[in-house]
Amino acid sequence: MRVSCRLYVEVTELEDLLTLDFDALPQPLFVMGGGSNLLFTGDFPGTVLHMANQGITLNPVISTKAEGRAEKSATVAAGVVFDDFCAWAAAEGLWGPENLSLIPGEVGASAVQNIGAYGVEAKDIIDTVHAFDRQERRFVDIPGADCGYGYRTSLFKTAWKGRYIITAVTFRLSTAPQPKLDYGGVRKALEARFPVKPGMTEEEVVMPDLIGHLTPQMIRETVIGIREQKLPDPKETGSAGSFFCNPVIDREHFERIVAIAKAENGPEYEVPHYDVGDRVKVPAAWMIDQCGFKGMRLGGAQVYPKQPLVIVNATGTATPEEIVALEQRVIGTIKEKYGIELHPEVEHV
Ligand code: EPU
């Protein structure tokens, strides 16, 4: 279903932010990136503003380490598609965003949402966020460390909501290999993709020597391979990526969930989880799967069969009401069975 906004403003020149009369725009004002993590629940009565500025600038070297390897940085305009930045960095042989390859959306939003995948979050490589401060009507540079980053959140989503319009982000990059392989099957997929074959010369041998030969491009290709297998292609099937955040619960609560899972699946059954300090992160996808939601439809809305954390517009005609009804059914069932209230990752506008 199509929804519309009262006014759509696209900004390509940063100076225009200084002269734009914000008060004259239909209110409220909503700053949108690629829109890939949003659910519009109906027509929007105000202004949607999109930063469409472009450009990636490689900055002078920050520091040079042993063997001529260097820490570099790149300043990337808010309107650049995040994956285009990932592709650029990999082509330049620069490490940093490779695990974040193929995440939909734009660079500006990546710094609001602290996007993440395969053990890396945007905050790990964000050096500085460049923004227009609507309150003081001037451009500011905010160190990444001051942005209050957490799991899929930042001060831009909370205390600072509405104040800043992100214009660009400076990311830290490195020529030194920094492979992060220990999350979400990246190592296994890498081994499968770049296997050791009989008759290979010593130089060609990869795992376990693969580590010394890795390039950001190899990780990028591997991550893209995993994502293409599990996640819907936004060009074909509408979705907003992960619909829910993965909940973090205390250990006692986790043990109760383990007991439920073992009662249902047998005493040997192991519940997937990640330790987060003394608490435990349980994949929402697992709970949704255990509740039998995989592939479930409600009108045109569907729990994606290959990754049940995603709700898709399966028919292309799903209404916002159908998506929200399916969301509520998932939340209610998980709450009843596991005592956990799932929170949407997708922003409802
Ligand atoms: N699982 C099932 N059944 C399934 C699918 C998954 O039980 O059908 C269980 C498995 O045990 C699996 C676990 O759920 O190990 C986690 O699944 P997966 O590794 O696919 O990742 P996720 O926790 O569901 C998160 C991010 C994704 C990111 C992946 C990879 C959130 C909300 N989502 O998903 O981010 O790509 O990890 O790192 O943290 C997004 O934000 O839009 C997004 C796609």
CSV table of C-alpha atoms and ligand atoms in Angstrom, one decimal:
chain,number,residue,atom,x,y,z
A,1,MET,CA,0.0,0.0,0.0
A,2,ARG,CA,1.2,3.5,-0.8
A,3,VAL,CA,1.4,6.2,1.8
A,4,SER,CA,2.3,9.8,1.1
A,5,CYS,CA,3.7,12.8,3.0
A,6,ARG,CA,2.5,16.4,2.9
A,7,LEU,CA,6.0,17.7,1.6
A,8,TYR,CA,9.2,15.9,0.6
A,9,VAL,CA,12.4,17.9,0.8
A,10,GLU,CA,15.6,16.5,-0.7
A,11,VAL,CA,18.8,18.3,0.3
A,12,THR,CA,21.9,17.9,-1.9
A,13,GLU,CA,23.8,21.1,-1.0
A,14,LEU,CA,24.7,21.5,2.7
A,15,GLU,CA,24.5,25.4,2.6
A,16,ASP,CA,20.8,25.0,1.9
A,17,LEU,CA,20.3,23.8,5.5
A,18,LEU,CA,21.4,27.3,6.6
A,19,THR,CA,18.8,29.1,4.5
A,20,LEU,CA,16.0,26.6,4.8
A,21,ASP,CA,13.1,28.1,6.8
A,22,PHE,CA,12.3,25.0,9.0
A,23,ASP,CA,9.5,26.7,10.7
A,24,ALA,CA,7.6,27.3,7.4
A,25,LEU,CA,7.6,23.6,6.6
A,26,PRO,CA,4.5,21.5,7.3
A,27,GLN,CA,5.1,19.9,10.8
A,28,PRO,CA,6.2,17.6,12.1
A,29,LEU,CA,9.6,17.2,10.4
A,30,PHE,CA,10.9,13.7,9.9
A,31,VAL,CA,14.5,13.2,8.7
A,32,MET,CA,14.6,10.0,6.6
A,33,GLY,CA,17.6,8.1,5.3
A,34,GLY,CA,17.0,5.3,2.8
A,35,GLY,CA,13.8,4.5,4.6
A,36,SER,CA,14.8,0.8,4.8
A,37,ASN,CA,14.1,0.6,8.6
A,38,LEU,CA,10.8,2.4,8.7
A,39,LEU,CA,7.2,1.4,8.7
A,40,PHE,CA,4.9,4.2,7.7
A,41,THR,CA,1.6,3.3,9.4
A,42,GLY,CA,-0.4,5.8,7.3
A,43,ASP,CA,-0.1,9.1,5.4
A,44,PHE,CA,2.4,11.5,7.1
A,45,PRO,CA,1.0,14.9,7.8
A,46,GLY,CA,4.3,16.8,7.9
A,47,THR,CA,7.6,17.1,6.0
A,48,VAL,CA,9.9,14.2,5.2
A,49,LEU,CA,13.5,15.5,4.7
A,50,HIS,CA,16.1,13.4,3.0
A,51,MET,CA,19.8,14.2,2.9
A,52,ALA,CA,20.9,13.2,-0.6
A,53,ASN,CA,24.4,14.7,-0.6
A,54,GLN,CA,27.0,12.4,-2.1
A,55,GLY,CA,30.8,11.8,-1.9
A,56,ILE,CA,33.5,9.8,-0.2
A,57,THR,CA,36.7,11.6,0.7
A,58,LEU,CA,39.8,9.6,1.9
A,59,ASN,CA,41.4,11.7,4.6
A,60,PRO,CA,45.2,12.0,5.3
A,61,VAL,CA,46.6,9.1,7.3
A,62,ILE,CA,45.8,9.2,11.0
A,63,SER,CA,48.8,7.1,12.1
A,64,THR,CA,51.4,4.8,10.5
A,65,LYS,CA,52.1,1.5,12.2
A,66,ALA,CA,54.7,-1.1,11.7
A,67,GLU,CA,55.2,-2.5,8.1
A,68,GLY,CA,53.9,0.7,6.5
A,69,ARG,CA,50.4,-0.1,7.6
A,70,ALA,CA,48.2,2.9,8.3
A,71,GLU,CA,45.1,4.0,10.1
A,72,LYS,CA,43.1,6.1,7.7
A,73,SER,CA,39.7,7.6,7.7
A,74,ALA,CA,37.1,8.5,5.1
A,75,THR,CA,34.4,11.1,5.3
A,76,VAL,CA,31.3,9.9,3.7
A,77,ALA,CA,28.2,12.0,2.8
A,78,ALA,CA,25.0,11.1,4.6
A,79,GLY,CA,23.2,10.3,1.3
A,80,VAL,CA,25.7,7.7,0.2
A,81,VAL,CA,24.2,4.2,0.2
A,82,PHE,CA,26.0,2.4,3.1
A,83,ASP,CA,26.8,-0.6,1.0
A,84,ASP,CA,28.4,1.6,-1.7
A,85,PHE,CA,30.7,2.8,1.1
A,86,CYS,CA,31.4,-0.8,2.0
A,87,ALA,CA,32.2,-1.7,-1.6
A,88,TRP,CA,34.5,1.3,-2.0
A,89,ALA,CA,36.4,0.5,1.2
A,90,ALA,CA,36.9,-3.2,0.2
A,91,ALA,CA,38.0,-2.1,-3.3
A,92,GLU,CA,40.6,0.2,-1.7
A,93,GLY,CA,41.8,-2.7,0.5
A,94,LEU,CA,40.7,-0.9,3.6
A,95,TRP,CA,39.4,-2.8,6.7
A,96,GLY,CA,36.5,-1.6,8.8
A,97,PRO,CA,33.0,-1.9,7.3
A,98,GLU,CA,33.3,-5.2,5.5
A,99,ASN,CA,31.1,-7.2,7.9
A,100,LEU,CA,28.4,-4.6,7.4
A,101,SER,CA,28.2,-5.3,3.7
A,102,LEU,CA,24.8,-5.3,2.0
A,103,ILE,CA,22.9,-3.8,5.0
A,104,PRO,CA,20.3,-1.6,3.3
A,105,GLY,CA,20.1,2.1,4.0
A,106,GLU,CA,22.3,5.2,3.9
A,107,VAL,CA,25.3,6.4,5.8
A,108,GLY,CA,23.4,9.1,7.7
A,109,ALA,CA,21.0,6.6,9.2
A,110,SER,CA,23.8,4.2,10.0
A,111,ALA,CA,25.1,6.7,12.6
A,112,VAL,CA,21.6,7.1,14.1
A,113,GLN,CA,20.7,3.4,14.3
A,114,ASN,CA,24.2,2.1,15.0
A,115,ILE,CA,23.6,-0.6,12.4
A,116,GLY,CA,25.3,-3.9,13.0
A,117,ALA,CA,25.9,-7.4,11.7
A,118,TYR,CA,28.3,-10.3,12.1
A,119,GLY,CA,30.0,-9.0,15.3
A,120,VAL,CA,30.5,-5.4,14.0
A,121,GLU,CA,28.5,-2.3,14.8
A,122,ALA,CA,28.8,1.1,13.0
A,123,LYS,CA,30.0,2.6,16.3
A,124,ASP,CA,33.1,0.5,16.2
A,125,ILE,CA,34.3,2.5,13.2
A,126,ILE,CA,32.6,5.8,13.6
A,127,ASP,CA,35.2,8.5,14.4
A,128,THR,CA,33.1,11.6,14.0
A,129,VAL,CA,29.5,12.4,13.1
A,130,HIS,CA,29.1,15.7,11.1
A,131,ALA,CA,25.7,17.3,11.5
A,132,PHE,CA,23.6,20.4,11.2
A,133,ASP,CA,22.4,21.6,14.7
A,134,ARG,CA,18.9,22.8,14.1
A,135,GLN,CA,18.8,24.4,17.6
A,136,GLU,CA,21.9,26.6,17.0
A,137,ARG,CA,21.6,26.7,13.2
A,138,ARG,CA,25.2,25.7,12.7
A,139,PHE,CA,27.3,22.8,11.5
A,140,VAL,CA,28.9,20.7,14.3
A,141,ASP,CA,31.3,17.7,14.5
A,142,ILE,CA,30.4,15.2,17.2
A,143,PRO,CA,32.9,12.6,18.3
A,144,GLY,CA,31.5,9.1,17.9
A,145,ALA,CA,32.3,8.4,21.6
A,146,ASP,CA,29.8,11.2,22.6
A,147,CYS,CA,26.9,9.8,20.6
A,148,GLY,CA,25.7,7.4,23.4
A,149,TYR,CA,25.9,4.3,21.2
A,150,GLY,CA,24.2,1.1,22.2
A,151,TYR,CA,22.7,-1.9,20.5
A,152,ARG,CA,20.8,-0.3,17.6
A,153,THR,CA,20.5,3.0,19.4
A,154,SER,CA,22.1,6.4,20.0
A,155,LEU,CA,21.4,9.8,21.4
A,156,PHE,CA,20.1,10.8,17.9
A,157,LYS,CA,17.2,8.4,18.5
A,158,THR,CA,16.6,9.5,22.1
A,159,ALA,CA,17.7,12.7,24.0
A,160,TRP,CA,18.8,14.4,20.8
A,161,LYS,CA,15.8,13.4,18.6
A,162,GLY,CA,15.0,16.0,16.1
A,163,ARG,CA,17.9,18.3,16.9
A,164,TYR,CA,20.6,17.2,14.5
A,165,ILE,CA,20.5,16.5,10.8
A,166,ILE,CA,23.5,14.3,10.0
A,167,THR,CA,25.4,15.5,7.0
A,168,ALA,CA,28.3,13.1,6.9
A,169,VAL,CA,30.2,10.5,8.9
A,170,THR,CA,33.9,10.0,9.3
A,171,PHE,CA,34.8,6.4,9.6
A,172,ARG,CA,38.1,4.9,10.9
A,173,LEU,CA,39.6,2.5,8.4
A,174,SER,CA,42.8,0.5,8.4
A,175,THR,CA,45.2,-1.1,6.0
A,176,ALA,CA,46.1,-3.6,8.6
A,177,PRO,CA,44.0,-6.8,8.5
A,178,GLN,CA,41.4,-6.9,11.2
A,179,PRO,CA,39.2,-9.8,10.3
A,180,LYS,CA,36.2,-10.5,12.5
A,181,LEU,CA,35.1,-14.0,11.8
A,182,ASP,CA,33.6,-15.4,15.0
A,183,TYR,CA,30.0,-14.4,14.6
A,184,GLY,CA,27.0,-15.7,12.6
A,185,GLY,CA,28.9,-18.4,10.7
A,186,VAL,CA,31.3,-16.0,8.9
A,187,ARG,CA,34.3,-18.3,9.5
A,188,LYS,CA,32.5,-21.4,8.2
A,189,ALA,CA,31.1,-19.6,5.2
A,190,LEU,CA,34.6,-18.2,4.4
A,191,GLU,CA,36.1,-21.6,4.6
A,192,ALA,CA,33.5,-23.0,2.3
A,193,ARG,CA,33.9,-20.2,-0.2
A,194,PHE,CA,37.7,-20.2,-0.2
A,195,PRO,CA,38.5,-23.9,0.5
A,196,VAL,CA,41.9,-25.6,0.6
A,197,LYS,CA,42.0,-27.8,-2.4
A,198,PRO,CA,44.3,-30.8,-3.1
A,199,GLY,CA,47.4,-29.8,-5.1
A,200,MET,CA,47.4,-26.1,-4.0
A,201,THR,CA,50.8,-24.6,-3.7
A,202,GLU,CA,51.8,-23.2,-0.3
A,203,GLU,CA,50.9,-19.7,-1.4
A,204,GLU,CA,47.5,-20.8,-2.5
A,205,VAL,CA,46.6,-22.7,0.7
A,206,VAL,CA,44.0,-20.8,2.6
A,207,MET,CA,42.6,-22.1,5.9
A,208,PRO,CA,44.2,-22.3,8.4
A,209,ASP,CA,46.7,-20.0,6.7
A,210,LEU,CA,43.8,-18.2,5.2
A,211,ILE,CA,43.9,-15.6,8.0
A,212,GLY,CA,47.2,-14.3,6.6
A,213,HIS,CA,45.8,-13.9,3.1
A,214,LEU,CA,42.5,-12.4,3.9
A,215,THR,CA,41.3,-9.2,2.2
A,216,PRO,CA,38.3,-7.1,3.1
A,217,GLN,CA,36.9,-8.0,-0.3
A,218,MET,CA,36.9,-11.7,0.7
A,219,ILE,CA,35.0,-11.0,3.9
A,220,ARG,CA,32.6,-8.7,2.0
A,221,GLU,CA,31.8,-11.4,-0.6
A,222,THR,CA,31.3,-14.0,2.2
A,223,VAL,CA,29.0,-11.7,4.2
A,224,ILE,CA,27.0,-10.9,1.0
A,225,GLY,CA,26.7,-14.6,0.4
A,226,ILE,CA,25.3,-15.3,3.9
A,227,ARG,CA,22.9,-12.4,3.7
A,228,GLU,CA,21.6,-13.3,0.3
A,229,GLN,CA,20.8,-16.8,1.5
A,230,LYS,CA,18.9,-15.7,4.6
A,231,LEU,CA,17.4,-12.3,4.0
A,232,PRO,CA,14.9,-11.1,1.4
A,233,ASP,CA,16.2,-8.9,-1.4
A,234,PRO,CA,14.6,-5.5,-0.8
A,235,LYS,CA,14.5,-5.0,-4.6
A,236,GLU,CA,12.1,-8.0,-4.9
A,237,THR,CA,10.3,-8.2,-1.5
A,238,GLY,CA,9.5,-5.3,0.7
A,239,SER,CA,10.7,-5.6,4.3
A,240,ALA,CA,12.4,-3.4,6.9
A,241,GLY,CA,15.1,-5.9,7.8
A,242,SER,CA,15.1,-7.3,11.3
A,243,PHE,CA,11.7,-6.4,12.6
A,244,PHE,CA,12.6,-6.9,16.3
A,245,CYS,CA,15.6,-6.3,18.5
A,246,ASN,CA,17.2,-9.3,20.1
A,247,PRO,CA,16.3,-9.2,23.8
A,248,VAL,CA,18.9,-9.3,26.6
A,249,ILE,CA,17.7,-11.0,29.8
A,250,ASP,CA,19.1,-12.1,33.1
A,251,ARG,CA,20.5,-15.5,33.6
A,252,GLU,CA,17.7,-16.8,35.8
A,253,HIS,CA,15.2,-15.9,33.1
A,254,PHE,CA,17.4,-17.6,30.5
A,255,GLU,CA,17.4,-20.8,32.6
A,256,ARG,CA,13.6,-20.8,32.6
A,257,ILE,CA,13.7,-20.5,28.8
A,258,VAL,CA,16.2,-23.4,28.6
A,259,ALA,CA,13.8,-25.5,30.7
A,260,ILE,CA,10.9,-24.8,28.3
A,261,ALA,CA,13.0,-25.5,25.3
A,262,LYS,CA,14.3,-28.8,26.7
A,263,ALA,CA,10.8,-29.9,27.7
A,264,GLU,CA,9.7,-29.3,24.1
A,265,ASN,CA,12.8,-30.4,22.1
A,266,GLY,CA,14.5,-33.0,24.4
A,267,PRO,CA,17.1,-32.9,27.2
A,268,GLU,CA,20.1,-32.5,24.8
A,269,TYR,CA,18.6,-29.4,23.1
A,270,GLU,CA,20.7,-26.3,23.3
A,271,VAL,CA,19.2,-22.8,23.1
A,272,PRO,CA,21.3,-20.4,20.9
A,273,HIS,CA,22.5,-17.4,22.9
A,274,TYR,CA,25.3,-14.9,23.4
A,275,ASP,CA,26.7,-13.9,26.8
A,276,VAL,CA,26.5,-10.1,27.3
A,277,GLY,CA,28.4,-9.5,30.6
A,278,ASP,CA,26.3,-11.4,33.2
A,279,ARG,CA,23.2,-11.2,31.1
A,280,VAL,CA,22.2,-13.3,28.0
A,281,LYS,CA,21.1,-12.2,24.5
A,282,VAL,CA,18.6,-14.7,23.1
A,283,PRO,CA,17.9,-14.5,19.3
A,284,ALA,CA,14.4,-13.3,18.8
A,285,ALA,CA,14.5,-15.3,15.5
A,286,TRP,CA,14.8,-18.5,17.6
A,287,MET,CA,11.9,-17.7,19.8
A,288,ILE,CA,9.7,-16.7,16.8
A,289,ASP,CA,10.7,-20.0,15.1
A,290,GLN,CA,10.0,-22.0,18.2
A,291,CYS,CA,6.5,-20.5,18.3
A,292,GLY,CA,5.8,-21.8,14.8
A,293,PHE,CA,5.6,-18.4,13.1
A,294,LYS,CA,7.9,-19.2,10.2
A,295,GLY,CA,6.1,-18.4,7.0
A,296,MET,CA,2.9,-17.4,8.8
A,297,ARG,CA,0.7,-15.0,6.8
A,298,LEU,CA,-1.7,-12.3,7.8
A,299,GLY,CA,-3.2,-10.8,4.7
A,300,GLY,CA,-0.2,-9.7,2.6
A,301,ALA,CA,2.2,-9.6,5.7
A,302,GLN,CA,4.4,-12.7,6.3
A,303,VAL,CA,7.0,-13.8,8.8
A,304,TYR,CA,9.9,-14.5,6.4
A,305,PRO,CA,10.4,-18.3,6.2
A,306,LYS,CA,14.2,-18.2,6.0
A,307,GLN,CA,14.7,-15.6,8.8
A,308,PRO,CA,11.7,-15.2,11.0
A,309,LEU,CA,13.1,-12.0,12.5
A,310,VAL,CA,12.0,-10.3,9.3
A,311,ILE,CA,8.4,-9.4,8.4
A,312,VAL,CA,7.9,-9.1,4.7
A,313,ASN,CA,5.3,-7.6,2.4
A,314,ALA,CA,4.9,-10.9,0.7
A,315,THR,CA,2.2,-9.9,-1.8
A,316,GLY,CA,3.4,-6.3,-2.4
A,317,THR,CA,-0.1,-5.3,-1.3
A,318,ALA,CA,0.2,-5.7,2.5
A,319,THR,CA,-1.3,-2.8,4.5
A,320,PRO,CA,0.3,-1.2,7.5
A,321,GLU,CA,-2.5,-2.6,9.6
A,322,GLU,CA,-1.7,-6.2,8.5
A,323,ILE,CA,2.0,-5.7,9.3
A,324,VAL,CA,1.2,-4.3,12.7
A,325,ALA,CA,-1.3,-7.0,13.4
A,326,LEU,CA,1.3,-9.7,12.6
A,327,GLU,CA,3.8,-7.8,14.8
A,328,GLN,CA,1.4,-7.8,17.7
A,329,ARG,CA,0.6,-11.4,17.3
A,330,VAL,CA,4.3,-12.3,17.5
A,331,ILE,CA,4.9,-10.0,20.5
A,332,GLY,CA,1.9,-11.4,22.3
A,333,THR,CA,2.8,-15.1,21.7
A,334,ILE,CA,6.4,-14.6,22.8
A,335,LYS,CA,5.4,-12.7,25.9
A,336,GLU,CA,3.0,-15.5,26.9
A,337,LYS,CA,5.4,-18.3,26.2
A,338,TYR,CA,8.7,-16.9,27.3
A,339,GLY,CA,7.8,-13.9,29.5
A,340,ILE,CA,9.8,-11.6,27.1
A,341,GLU,CA,8.4,-8.5,25.5
A,342,LEU,CA,10.0,-8.1,22.1
A,343,HIS,CA,10.7,-4.5,21.0
A,344,PRO,CA,10.5,-3.6,17.3
A,345,GLU,CA,13.8,-2.5,15.7
A,346,VAL,CA,11.8,-1.0,12.9
A,347,GLU,CA,10.7,2.6,13.6
A,348,HIS,CA,7.0,3.1,13.2
A,349,VAL,CA,6.1,6.5,11.7
B,1,EPU,N1,17.5,-18.8,14.2
B,1,EPU,C1,16.5,-19.8,14.4
B,1,EPU,N2,15.6,-20.0,13.3
B,1,EPU,C2,15.8,-19.4,12.1
B,1,EPU,C3,16.8,-18.4,12.0
B,1,EPU,C4,17.6,-18.1,13.1
B,1,EPU,O1,16.3,-20.4,15.4
B,1,EPU,O2,15.0,-19.6,11.2
B,1,EPU,C5,18.4,-18.6,15.4
B,1,EPU,C6,19.7,-19.3,15.1
B,1,EPU,O3,20.0,-19.9,16.3
B,1,EPU,C7,20.6,-18.2,14.8
B,1,EPU,C8,20.0,-17.1,15.6
B,1,EPU,O4,18.6,-17.3,15.5
B,1,EPU,O5,21.9,-18.5,15.2
B,1,EPU,C9,20.5,-15.7,15.1
B,1,EPU,O6,20.1,-15.6,13.8
B,1,EPU,P1,21.1,-14.7,12.8
B,1,EPU,O7,22.5,-15.1,13.0
B,1,EPU,O8,20.5,-14.8,11.4
B,1,EPU,O9,21.0,-13.2,13.3
B,1,EPU,P2,19.9,-12.4,14.2
B,1,EPU,O10,20.3,-12.4,15.6
B,1,EPU,O11,18.6,-13.0,13.9
B,1,EPU,C10,21.1,-10.1,13.9
B,1,EPU,C11,20.8,-8.8,13.4
B,1,EPU,C12,20.8,-8.7,11.9
B,1,EPU,C13,22.2,-9.1,11.4
B,1,EPU,C14,22.5,-10.6,11.9
B,1,EPU,C15,23.9,-11.0,11.6
B,1,EPU,C16,19.4,-7.8,15.1
B,1,EPU,C17,18.0,-7.4,15.4
B,1,EPU,N3,19.5,-8.4,13.9
B,1,EPU,O12,20.1,-11.0,13.5
B,1,EPU,O13,20.6,-7.4,11.5
B,1,EPU,O14,22.3,-9.1,10.0
B,1,EPU,O15,22.4,-10.5,13.4
B,1,EPU,O16,24.8,-10.5,12.4
B,1,EPU,O17,20.3,-7.6,15.9
B,1,EPU,C18,19.0,-5.8,10.8
B,1,EPU,O18,19.3,-5.2,11.8
B,1,EPU,O19,18.1,-5.5,9.9
B,1,EPU,C19,19.6,-7.1,10.5
B,1,EPU,C20,19.3,-7.9,9.5
